[in-house]
Amino acid sequence: MPIDKFETLQSTAIPLPIENVDTDQIIPARFLKATERKGFGDNLFRDWRYKKDGSQNGDFVLNDDRYNGSILVAGKNFGSGSSREHAAWAIYDHGFKVVVSSFFADIFKGNALNNGLLPVVVSESFLEKTFDAIEKDATTKLTVNLEAQTITNQALGLSESFEINPYKKECLLKGYDDIDYLIHMKSDIESFEKK
Amino acid sequence: MQPKTLFDKIWDAHVVKQVEGGPNVVYIDRHFIHEVTSPVAFTGIENRGLKVARPAQTTATPDHNVPTIEQDKPIKDEESRFQVETLEKNCSNHGIQYYGLGSQNHGIVHVVGPEMGYTQPGMTIVCGDSHTSTHGAFGSIAFGIGTSEVEMVFTSQCIMQPKPKTMLIKVDGELSDGVTAKDIALYAIAKLTTSGGTGYFIEYAGSAVENLSMEGRMTLCNMSIECGARGGMIAPDQTTFDYVEGRPFAPKGEAWDKALAEWKELKTDSGAVYDAEFHYNAADITPMITYGTNPGMGVSVQGNIPSGADLEGTDRISFEKSLEYMGLSAGQQMLGHPIDYVFVGSCTNGRIEDLRAFAAFVDGKKKADRVTAWIVPGSKVVEKQAQEEGLVEVLERAGFKMREPGCSACLAMNDDKIPAGKYSVSTSNRNFEGRQGPGARTLLASPLVAAAAAITGVITDPREL
């Protein structure tokens, strides 16, 4: 499935200052029974977002009216655990285009990139300052520029460059996916198999 | 020639192309699929008007969603049933070997693959499941992938991956009685933390690793992902060859001799350099148990929960949140804490050796009344073997009943859910919040620690019973 193009994004952000947020928290296993890729956003962070009786947990940031935006800022080692791509689908389906953290788990990072969700790795100090800034002022905006590979907090005058594999960057800028690439490699793969 | 690690040798031999400024196009020898992470990939290729390119290199079994009782009856949960039926239909449409409920070879995908002889040294193996790392026990490069990548394998038998860095974990010396492969894994993860292996592929070596059975090696490699590493592997040796030989899909006759000659070359060259190395002494490893909500939060069963006094900022918030969820306190002793459930099973510890160890421990003893125990074999083959070896009778005499194969309470997608607030000593791989059911409190441990807790009803050192 071709992915949505990503160039630049300026948005307020939702802070989740918790470390090691695993994919079971992002979307619990009992919501993986669908056979189609849609609607997973409804169950994003399900067990943090809702109480046992199904009512909203007012303490959880996604239920806090002060915070909105299409950037999720999370503590280090985001997306650990299960390889379920449903985690990336759920975050994207909920309306996020970027996840910012100081560290991402491998499989999650790959899954995010394959779905047009941009993982932006920042330094610990940028992350801490960003959490502080958003906590003090929920209207704090972040700007992510993929071409320039920068993330900026204008209000603080804080900017960092982030790394991304040049091939993956091109895919996101143009909205290509790996399957298109692999389909075009058919004859190379066949010759490899004959070796 | 530059000396190479085992990982580099196998990886490099499978690179079809190095994309400029990008990942490697890596050829995949063996692909396993299950019902949860495959349906969207099938829909994806069908929307492109494609068929699975190499159906003979993919094998399927439903495991995550299946009930572990009354498997001869239709699955009651409508969504689960539909997902399992969808897998069967997709496999039939694309000519993929499917071991469904009712098949004598049904089971957890990471138990079935090795026992059928699909898993062999030197291979690249993927599955839409992070515990695919299990198959690295055979000296293969095996790792979990997302559904987009499952679709890539369907389309081209390749995936696109940046090459990971290499890490050596060497464990020398002899393990003490009561210490198992699971304890090595929990010990190493506690040292490395839940993210310390991210970006790496591990090779396990050293005498303590070489002395493990294939089952033990699978347990160790299985847990590699829990320190963030994509996978873990062990150089194949006579133990490996003896396990593979004669299995249904293992090479036979001349093909076996040829394969064996190649497999014997699969080892790290002397002088090869790893990007990171950790050396542990087997004598320092004791039976382990976790106290928190990630697998890196583990201590010796004789130990105490850390005080957390040195933690600051988000580290402190995360530590406190974790203990609050677990209903445990900083500094608390683990021994003697009451438990409610015991779960033995999963792709980590659902093999025959695990059932043997559990059964031998509980033989002649009685399950504590307060404990509900779920003993779930990893496959129909394991189940049959346990019956033939008389383990089922031993278990029943001690008050335990064996269920039917599946992932079960490891991730609680079926009805095997631990109730909120209850403590479960579990031989599975993850203690994340809600992993075994909403609000469930998981304490990861070996089958022996699980057996000791099942008998006493409290956290117990198996060496003291």
XYZ file of C-alpha atoms in Angstrom:
660
model
C 0.000 0.000 0.000
C 1.545 3.344 -0.992
C 2.198 5.550 2.018
C 1.221 9.189 2.526
C 3.911 11.681 1.585
C 5.648 13.511 4.401
C 7.481 16.812 3.927
C 7.108 19.179 6.870
C 4.780 19.294 9.829
C 4.142 22.008 12.385
C 1.952 20.932 15.258
C 1.315 21.011 18.959
C 2.302 17.772 20.671
C 1.005 15.250 23.144
C 3.483 14.348 25.905
C 3.886 10.810 27.220
C 6.875 11.005 29.589
C 7.016 7.272 30.243
C 9.930 5.005 29.306
C 9.794 1.607 27.613
C 6.271 2.053 26.275
C 5.802 -1.406 24.775
C 3.513 -2.323 21.902
C 1.188 -4.194 24.292
C 0.411 -0.776 25.839
C 0.083 0.880 22.438
C -2.457 -1.742 21.439
C -3.253 -4.727 23.687
C -3.281 -8.181 22.065
C -7.009 -8.669 22.513
C -7.584 -5.925 19.906
C -5.528 -7.673 17.241
C -8.307 -9.915 16.016
C -9.259 -7.844 12.987
C -8.332 -9.075 9.527
C -8.456 -5.612 7.985
C -6.230 -2.650 8.608
C -8.675 -0.102 9.929
C -10.057 1.303 13.138
C -7.085 0.431 15.353
C -6.867 4.067 16.526
C -9.969 3.529 18.666
C -7.994 1.157 20.855
C -4.730 3.085 20.933
C -3.362 2.951 24.530
C -6.630 1.238 25.391
C -5.857 0.194 28.964
C -4.377 3.572 29.876
C -7.082 5.544 28.123
C -10.105 3.756 29.556
C -10.970 2.448 33.000
C -12.098 -1.115 33.615
C -15.751 -0.063 33.329
C -15.083 1.411 29.877
C -15.262 5.051 30.958
C -12.479 7.458 30.044
C -9.520 7.742 32.380
C -9.304 11.512 32.853
C -5.712 11.236 34.078
C -4.405 9.916 30.779
C -2.947 12.494 28.425
C -5.037 11.517 25.381
C -8.132 12.394 27.438
C -6.738 15.714 28.599
C -8.395 18.509 26.602
C -5.388 20.775 26.982
C -3.305 18.574 24.718
C -3.838 17.860 21.060
C -1.819 17.687 17.872
C -0.330 15.186 15.482
C 3.038 14.727 17.226
C 3.455 12.231 20.066
C 6.442 12.859 22.343
C 7.388 9.799 24.396
C 10.034 8.602 26.848
C 12.997 6.534 25.719
C 12.760 3.046 24.206
C 9.357 3.607 22.667
C 7.691 0.644 20.926
C 9.535 -2.254 22.556
C 8.225 -5.794 22.635
C 5.922 -7.411 20.138
C 6.449 -6.880 16.402
C 2.758 -6.125 15.853
C 2.507 -3.501 13.121
C -0.935 -2.779 14.558
C 0.939 -0.478 16.982
C 2.082 1.790 14.142
C -1.352 1.504 12.488
C -3.096 2.508 15.727
C -0.897 5.567 16.270
C -1.302 6.686 12.666
C -5.019 5.951 12.613
C -5.437 8.094 15.714
C -4.009 11.027 13.760
C -0.326 11.126 14.671
C 2.193 11.714 11.878
C 5.343 11.906 14.019
C 6.587 10.186 17.184
C 9.463 11.885 18.985
C 11.619 9.992 21.479
C 15.256 9.683 22.472
C 15.269 5.987 21.520
C 13.029 3.624 19.551
C 12.816 -0.155 19.513
C 13.987 -1.576 16.164
C 10.928 -3.368 14.876
C 8.590 -0.528 15.804
C 10.796 1.987 14.041
C 10.772 -0.071 10.830
C 7.028 -0.603 11.040
C 6.440 3.127 11.553
C 8.539 4.058 8.522
C 6.714 1.478 6.409
C 3.453 3.253 7.223
C 4.417 6.887 6.762
C 4.703 7.512 10.504
C 7.969 9.361 11.103
C 10.023 8.349 14.167
C 12.245 11.284 15.154
C 15.146 10.473 17.473
C 16.224 13.439 19.609
C 18.787 13.839 22.374
C 17.820 13.209 26.003
C 18.201 16.911 26.734
C 15.984 17.955 23.814
C 13.394 15.447 25.015
C 13.471 16.661 28.631
C 13.224 20.302 27.559
C 10.369 19.477 25.224
C 8.446 17.681 28.001
C 8.992 20.705 30.262
C 7.939 23.169 27.558
C 4.735 21.277 26.723
C 3.888 20.872 30.407
C 4.236 24.638 30.954
C 2.430 25.596 27.753
C 0.303 23.049 25.919
C 0.192 25.270 22.830
C 3.950 24.778 22.312
C 4.532 23.900 18.681
C 7.164 21.644 17.162
C 8.207 21.787 13.524
C 9.533 18.708 11.772
C 11.215 19.218 8.412
C 12.068 15.905 6.762
C 14.020 17.339 3.828
C 16.272 19.319 6.189
C 16.096 16.533 8.845
C 15.422 19.018 11.616
C 13.060 19.261 14.553
C 12.538 22.725 16.005
C 10.849 24.236 19.011
C 10.634 27.915 17.967
C 9.444 29.180 21.334
C 12.566 27.822 23.043
C 14.814 28.552 20.078
C 15.731 24.878 20.210
C 16.535 22.916 17.081
C 18.173 19.549 16.422
C 18.922 17.539 13.356
C 17.792 13.921 13.291
C 19.032 10.935 11.353
C 17.124 8.931 8.819
C 18.279 6.405 6.289
C 18.488 8.282 2.918
C 16.482 5.582 1.144
C 13.704 5.718 3.737
C 13.725 9.509 3.594
C 13.182 9.383 -0.151
C 10.336 6.874 0.311
C 8.578 9.179 2.786
C 9.110 12.330 0.734
C 7.675 10.641 -2.357
C 5.175 8.275 -0.760
C 6.851 5.106 -2.083
C 6.882 1.813 -0.252
C 9.393 -1.054 -0.216
C 7.092 -3.419 -2.044
C 7.193 -1.250 -5.164
C 10.975 -1.439 -4.947
C 11.059 -5.210 -4.471
C 8.641 -5.852 -7.333
C 11.127 -4.094 -9.612
C 13.904 -6.363 -8.346
C 12.241 -9.538 -9.583
C 14.981 -10.529 -12.035
C 17.809 -9.785 -9.552
C 16.091 -11.996 -6.987
C 15.642 -14.789 -9.508
C 19.320 -14.689 -10.457
C 20.243 -14.710 -6.764
C 18.175 -17.869 -6.271
C 20.021 -19.632 -9.104
C 23.427 -19.045 -7.518
C 40.417 -12.773 4.253
C 39.011 -10.624 7.029
C 37.780 -12.898 9.853
C 33.990 -12.832 10.063
C 31.414 -13.466 12.729
C 28.850 -16.213 12.213
C 26.205 -13.522 11.817
C 28.162 -11.705 9.104
C 28.771 -14.919 7.177
C 25.093 -15.844 6.978
C 23.850 -12.289 6.453
C 26.333 -11.493 3.688
C 25.459 -14.719 1.884
C 21.824 -13.604 1.744
C 22.221 -10.018 0.523
C 20.707 -9.745 -2.934
C 21.519 -6.070 -3.171
C 22.845 -3.252 -1.044
C 20.578 -0.282 -1.744
C 22.629 2.877 -2.048
C 22.354 4.858 1.178
C 19.785 2.387 2.338
C 18.991 -1.057 3.640
C 20.024 -4.456 2.301
C 17.669 -6.494 0.186
C 17.892 -9.749 2.125
C 16.773 -13.106 0.757
C 14.609 -15.168 3.106
C 14.937 -18.954 3.128
C 12.064 -19.780 5.464
C 8.960 -17.796 6.339
C 6.525 -18.734 9.101
C 3.106 -17.155 9.407
C 0.256 -17.204 11.921
C -3.277 -15.837 11.981
C -2.701 -12.420 13.584
C -0.020 -10.674 11.532
C -0.691 -12.198 8.101
C -4.246 -11.308 6.941
C -3.484 -7.684 6.049
C -0.410 -8.839 4.109
C -2.503 -11.311 2.092
C -5.014 -8.548 1.353
C -2.107 -6.309 0.324
C -0.724 -8.660 -2.308
C -4.191 -9.559 -3.542
C -4.963 -5.852 -4.010
C -1.908 -5.725 -6.263
C -3.179 -8.731 -8.189
C -0.251 -10.891 -7.029
C 0.131 -14.419 -5.697
C 2.613 -15.510 -3.012
C 5.888 -15.778 -4.948
C 7.421 -18.823 -3.186
C 4.622 -20.641 -1.348
C 6.819 -23.670 -0.626
C 9.054 -21.463 1.575
C 6.180 -20.355 3.820
C 4.577 -22.480 6.559
C 1.497 -21.572 8.590
C -0.039 -22.517 11.910
C -2.652 -20.638 13.972
C -1.452 -20.190 17.530
C -2.093 -16.760 19.080
C -5.868 -16.965 19.080
C -6.675 -20.613 19.588
C -8.435 -21.935 22.686
C -6.467 -24.432 24.781
C -9.458 -26.600 25.633
C -11.932 -28.402 23.359
C -9.914 -27.811 20.217
C -12.016 -30.424 18.457
C -14.991 -28.046 18.642
C -15.442 -24.829 16.619
C -13.740 -21.791 18.201
C -16.399 -20.012 20.261
C -15.050 -16.465 19.952
C -16.358 -15.208 16.634
C -13.475 -12.862 15.803
C -10.855 -15.471 16.716
C -12.619 -18.099 14.654
C -12.824 -15.757 11.687
C -9.126 -14.897 11.934
C -8.138 -18.568 12.060
C -10.465 -19.421 9.170
C -9.026 -16.509 7.186
C -5.521 -17.934 7.612
C -6.672 -21.347 6.426
C -8.450 -19.844 3.404
C -5.457 -17.662 2.510
C -3.084 -20.636 2.726
C -5.355 -22.704 0.554
C -5.640 -19.908 -2.058
C -1.883 -19.456 -2.211
C -0.730 -23.072 -1.849
C 0.891 -22.681 1.586
C 1.382 -25.637 3.962
C -1.064 -25.135 6.855
C -1.063 -27.020 10.150
C -4.475 -26.180 11.570
C -6.361 -27.195 14.695
C -6.863 -30.920 14.535
C -3.555 -31.519 12.744
C -1.137 -33.725 14.665
C 1.515 -31.106 13.874
C -0.395 -28.085 15.108
C 1.208 -25.842 17.704
C 3.015 -22.593 18.399
C 4.795 -21.542 15.231
C 8.208 -21.370 16.939
C 7.787 -24.852 18.385
C 6.413 -26.413 15.200
C 9.113 -25.001 12.863
C 12.063 -26.662 14.616
C 10.297 -29.930 15.435
C 9.250 -30.366 11.790
C 12.821 -29.751 10.626
C 11.947 -26.585 8.727
C 14.434 -24.682 10.873
C 18.005 -25.438 9.814
C 21.464 -23.965 10.347
C 22.622 -21.184 8.042
C 19.132 -20.087 7.041
C 17.500 -16.684 7.115
C 14.136 -17.084 8.833
C 11.420 -14.494 9.450
C 7.907 -14.432 10.864
C 5.518 -11.665 11.834
C 6.306 -12.343 15.459
C 9.148 -10.957 17.542
C 9.973 -14.349 19.088
C 11.129 -15.652 15.730
C 14.529 -15.152 17.371
C 13.908 -18.655 18.826
C 15.115 -20.287 15.590
C 18.545 -18.684 16.001
C 19.295 -21.597 18.348
C 20.113 -23.603 15.199
C 22.729 -21.141 13.944
C 20.342 -19.338 11.666
C 19.538 -15.636 11.375
C 15.959 -15.472 12.572
C 13.995 -12.388 13.518
C 10.540 -10.906 13.817
C 9.077 -8.615 11.191
C 6.034 -6.388 10.770
C 3.087 -7.082 8.509
C 4.420 -4.813 5.725
C 7.491 -7.041 5.693
C 5.353 -10.189 5.648
C 3.842 -8.716 2.494
C 7.360 -8.131 1.116
C 8.234 -11.795 1.643
C 4.980 -12.867 -0.009
C 5.766 -10.606 -2.966
C 9.466 -11.241 -3.447
C 10.861 -13.695 -0.839
C 12.987 -10.729 0.300
C 12.789 -7.972 2.877
C 14.645 -4.679 3.161
C 16.682 -4.371 6.336
C 19.611 -2.319 7.505
C 22.356 -4.669 8.703
C 22.386 -4.869 12.517
C 25.528 -4.603 14.621
C 26.880 -7.755 16.275
C 27.069 -8.552 19.980
C 28.707 -11.484 21.717
C 27.293 -12.783 24.992
C 29.662 -15.386 26.348
C 28.695 -17.439 29.375
C 31.446 -19.682 30.649
C 31.474 -22.213 33.431
C 28.873 -24.607 34.727
C 25.327 -23.688 35.679
C 24.447 -24.699 39.238
C 21.625 -27.140 39.924
C 18.245 -25.482 39.567
C 19.571 -22.881 37.101
C 18.253 -23.103 33.554
C 18.516 -21.437 30.147
C 15.653 -19.156 31.172
C 17.709 -17.912 34.093
C 20.644 -17.125 31.770
C 18.237 -15.110 29.625
C 16.669 -13.206 32.530
C 20.116 -12.602 34.048
C 21.522 -11.195 30.796
C 18.457 -9.014 30.180
C 18.608 -7.656 33.734
C 22.256 -6.711 33.073
C 21.640 -5.243 29.611
C 18.221 -3.687 30.372
C 15.199 -3.999 28.129
C 16.768 -1.778 25.469
C 20.499 -2.569 25.808
C 20.519 -4.882 22.809
C 18.656 -2.587 20.427
C 20.379 -2.345 17.051
C 22.318 -5.575 17.659
C 22.119 -9.212 16.734
C 23.455 -11.453 19.520
C 25.651 -14.527 19.270
C 25.589 -16.613 22.456
C 28.696 -18.650 23.149
C 30.778 -20.120 25.964
C 30.712 -23.485 27.690
C 27.461 -22.881 29.588
C 25.707 -22.208 26.266
C 27.346 -25.123 24.469
C 26.168 -27.448 27.227
C 22.516 -26.465 26.748
C 20.148 -28.827 24.940
C 18.405 -27.542 21.796
C 15.349 -26.771 23.928
C 17.480 -24.681 26.282
C 19.166 -22.919 23.382
C 15.752 -22.079 21.915
C 14.654 -20.607 25.265
C 17.771 -18.438 25.386
C 17.552 -17.212 21.768
C 13.797 -16.690 22.141
C 14.344 -14.036 24.826
C 16.885 -12.031 22.759
C 14.202 -9.581 21.680
C 13.517 -8.787 25.355
C 16.753 -6.806 25.594
C 15.846 -5.096 22.334
C 18.093 -7.234 20.088
C 16.507 -8.312 16.861
C 17.663 -11.863 17.364
C 20.160 -14.212 18.937
C 22.030 -17.169 17.534
C 24.236 -20.066 18.600
C 26.795 -21.723 16.332
C 25.524 -25.165 15.299
C 27.317 -28.225 16.721
C 26.694 -31.927 17.207
C 23.761 -31.167 19.561
C 22.150 -29.190 16.719
C 22.838 -31.792 14.044
C 21.488 -34.620 16.220
C 18.277 -32.644 16.799
C 17.701 -31.831 13.119
C 18.584 -35.218 11.651
C 15.608 -37.326 10.673
C 12.967 -34.635 11.135
C 10.306 -34.552 8.401
C 11.717 -31.595 6.439
C 15.404 -32.080 7.256
C 17.632 -32.977 4.284
C 17.960 -36.718 3.703
C 20.648 -39.001 2.257
C 23.240 -37.232 0.123
C 21.551 -33.894 0.706
C 22.065 -34.436 4.446
C 25.780 -35.140 4.024
C 26.198 -32.046 1.875
C 24.231 -29.870 4.296
C 26.163 -31.226 7.273
C 29.497 -30.398 5.659
C 28.320 -26.806 5.115
C 26.808 -26.478 8.581
C 30.079 -27.539 10.212
C 31.672 -24.408 8.743
C 29.130 -22.147 10.420
C 31.125 -20.564 13.198
C 32.731 -17.253 13.985
C 36.314 -17.042 12.690
C 38.975 -16.595 15.299
C 39.931 -12.942 15.449
C 36.542 -11.735 14.233
C 35.432 -8.556 15.981
C 31.983 -7.967 17.479
C 30.589 -4.462 17.922
C 29.946 -5.263 21.599
C 30.894 -8.084 23.968
C 29.617 -9.189 27.355
C 31.150 -11.987 29.388
C 29.278 -13.644 32.220
C 30.231 -16.362 34.649
C 27.699 -19.202 34.839
C 28.418 -19.616 38.556
C 27.041 -16.101 39.209
C 23.643 -16.994 37.762
C 20.898 -18.093 40.154
C 17.199 -18.832 39.602
C 15.716 -15.519 38.484
C 12.319 -13.831 38.721
C 11.026 -10.470 37.472
C 9.323 -7.923 39.712
C 8.391 -5.166 37.259
C 6.700 -4.523 33.949
C 9.505 -5.177 31.512
C 11.719 -8.271 31.268
C 14.804 -6.266 32.268
C 13.339 -5.813 35.758
C 14.562 -9.129 37.113
C 16.432 -10.253 40.235
C 17.617 -13.481 41.796
C 14.651 -15.257 43.379
C 16.604 -14.855 46.644
C 16.974 -11.140 46.037
C 15.143 -7.921 46.785
C 13.556 -5.373 44.494
C 16.023 -2.494 43.978
C 15.513 0.614 46.091
C 15.453 2.865 43.039
C 17.167 5.536 45.144
C 19.532 6.458 42.314
C 16.786 7.097 39.731
C 15.757 10.535 38.468
C 13.289 12.122 36.053
C 11.378 9.811 33.715
C 13.448 6.852 35.011
C 11.948 7.356 38.461
C 8.413 7.941 37.138
C 8.644 4.714 35.109
C 10.047 2.658 38.023
C 7.355 3.871 40.428
C 4.579 3.379 37.883
C 5.797 -0.157 37.335
C 5.860 -1.096 41.036
C 2.481 0.507 41.588
C 1.022 -1.649 38.819
C 2.648 -4.736 40.336
C 1.488 -3.922 43.873
C 5.080 -4.354 45.092
C 7.421 -1.985 46.927
C 10.971 -0.834 46.356
C 13.417 -2.890 48.406
C 10.914 -5.679 49.034
C 12.067 -9.306 49.289
C 10.737 -11.593 46.531
C 10.735 -14.882 48.484
C 7.463 -15.642 50.236
C 5.284 -13.280 48.221
C 1.907 -15.002 47.621
C 0.978 -15.901 44.060
C -2.334 -16.905 42.464
C -1.577 -18.386 39.048
C 1.149 -20.421 37.393
C 1.476 -20.534 33.633
C 3.845 -23.033 32.006
C 4.035 -22.836 28.257
C 4.663 -20.438 25.322
C 7.362 -20.364 22.633
C 9.819 -19.658 25.461
C 9.187 -22.637 27.754
C 6.517 -24.850 26.203
C 8.791 -27.638 24.992
C 9.145 -31.200 26.209
C 12.216 -30.439 28.331
C 10.245 -27.725 30.155
C 7.367 -30.079 30.875
C 9.835 -32.750 32.020
C 11.520 -30.316 34.413
C 8.190 -29.120 35.800
C 6.805 -32.656 36.153
C 9.975 -34.007 37.789
C 9.808 -31.204 40.351
C 6.139 -31.632 41.271
C 6.288 -35.442 41.221
C 5.042 -36.690 44.583
C 4.072 -33.202 45.743
C 0.708 -31.395 45.690
C -0.301 -28.158 44.049
C -1.138 -25.427 46.568
C -4.896 -24.872 46.825
C -4.624 -21.154 46.251
C -2.877 -21.616 42.898
C -4.609 -22.016 39.537
C -2.152 -23.626 37.139
C -2.279 -23.717 33.357
C 0.150 -26.160 31.794
C 0.094 -25.633 28.030
C 2.255 -27.717 25.684
C 3.844 -25.873 22.773
C 2.539 -28.282 20.165
C 0.587 -31.483 19.550
C 3.920 -33.287 19.218
C 4.987 -32.069 22.673
C 1.568 -33.002 24.058
C 1.840 -36.531 22.663
C 5.373 -36.932 23.931
C 4.298 -35.779 27.412
C 1.527 -38.391 27.377
C 3.852 -41.149 26.204
C 6.495 -40.308 28.778
C 3.906 -40.459 31.574
C 4.330 -36.757 32.426
C 0.599 -36.142 32.189
C -0.041 -38.737 34.915
C 2.662 -37.259 37.140
C 1.097 -33.828 36.669
C -2.391 -35.120 37.403
C -1.295 -36.879 40.581
C 0.148 -33.572 41.764
C -3.081 -31.729 40.947
C -2.200 -30.290 37.519
C -4.071 -30.734 34.272
C -2.470 -30.271 30.875
C -4.315 -28.187 28.303
C -4.033 -28.208 24.505
C -1.367 -26.285 22.526
C -1.337 -22.574 21.752
C 0.143 -19.253 22.845
C -2.455 -19.139 25.614
C -1.832 -16.904 28.627
C 1.468 -15.607 27.266
C -0.481 -12.852 25.551
C -4.044 -13.723 26.564
C -5.620 -13.272 23.156
C -7.799 -16.292 23.829
C -9.783 -16.944 27.018
C -6.699 -17.815 29.081
C -6.560 -14.487 30.896
C -5.121 -13.894 34.360
C -7.648 -11.780 36.325
C -6.832 -8.190 37.282
C -4.621 -7.835 40.350
C -3.656 -11.515 40.465
C -0.019 -12.622 40.532
C 1.058 -15.080 37.876
C 4.405 -16.851 37.892
C 4.798 -17.381 34.200
C 7.381 -19.190 32.071
C 6.549 -16.926 29.122
C 8.567 -13.976 27.872
C 6.853 -10.688 28.752
C 5.638 -9.106 31.957
C 4.262 -5.951 30.330
C 1.193 -4.317 31.897
C -1.883 -6.256 30.865
C 0.099 -8.779 28.848
C -1.621 -11.764 30.505
C -4.967 -9.983 30.780
C -5.999 -6.456 31.830
C -4.535 -5.728 35.264
C -2.702 -9.082 35.491
C 0.618 -9.077 37.377
C 3.229 -11.255 35.727
C 6.381 -12.615 37.356
C 8.590 -14.191 34.684
C 10.583 -17.232 35.700
C 11.851 -20.669 34.694
C 9.694 -23.820 34.780
C 11.473 -24.810 38.022
C 10.709 -21.533 39.801
C 7.147 -21.837 38.493
C 6.918 -25.399 39.834
C 8.185 -24.376 43.277
C 5.652 -21.526 43.443
C 2.847 -23.834 42.285
C 3.579 -26.198 45.191
C 3.985 -23.612 47.947
C 1.695 -20.839 46.705
C 4.401 -18.264 47.338
C 7.586 -17.253 45.532
C 10.041 -19.988 46.409
C 13.613 -20.914 45.539
C 13.306 -24.313 43.821
C 16.670 -25.320 45.306
C 15.189 -25.156 48.805
C 12.283 -27.549 48.299
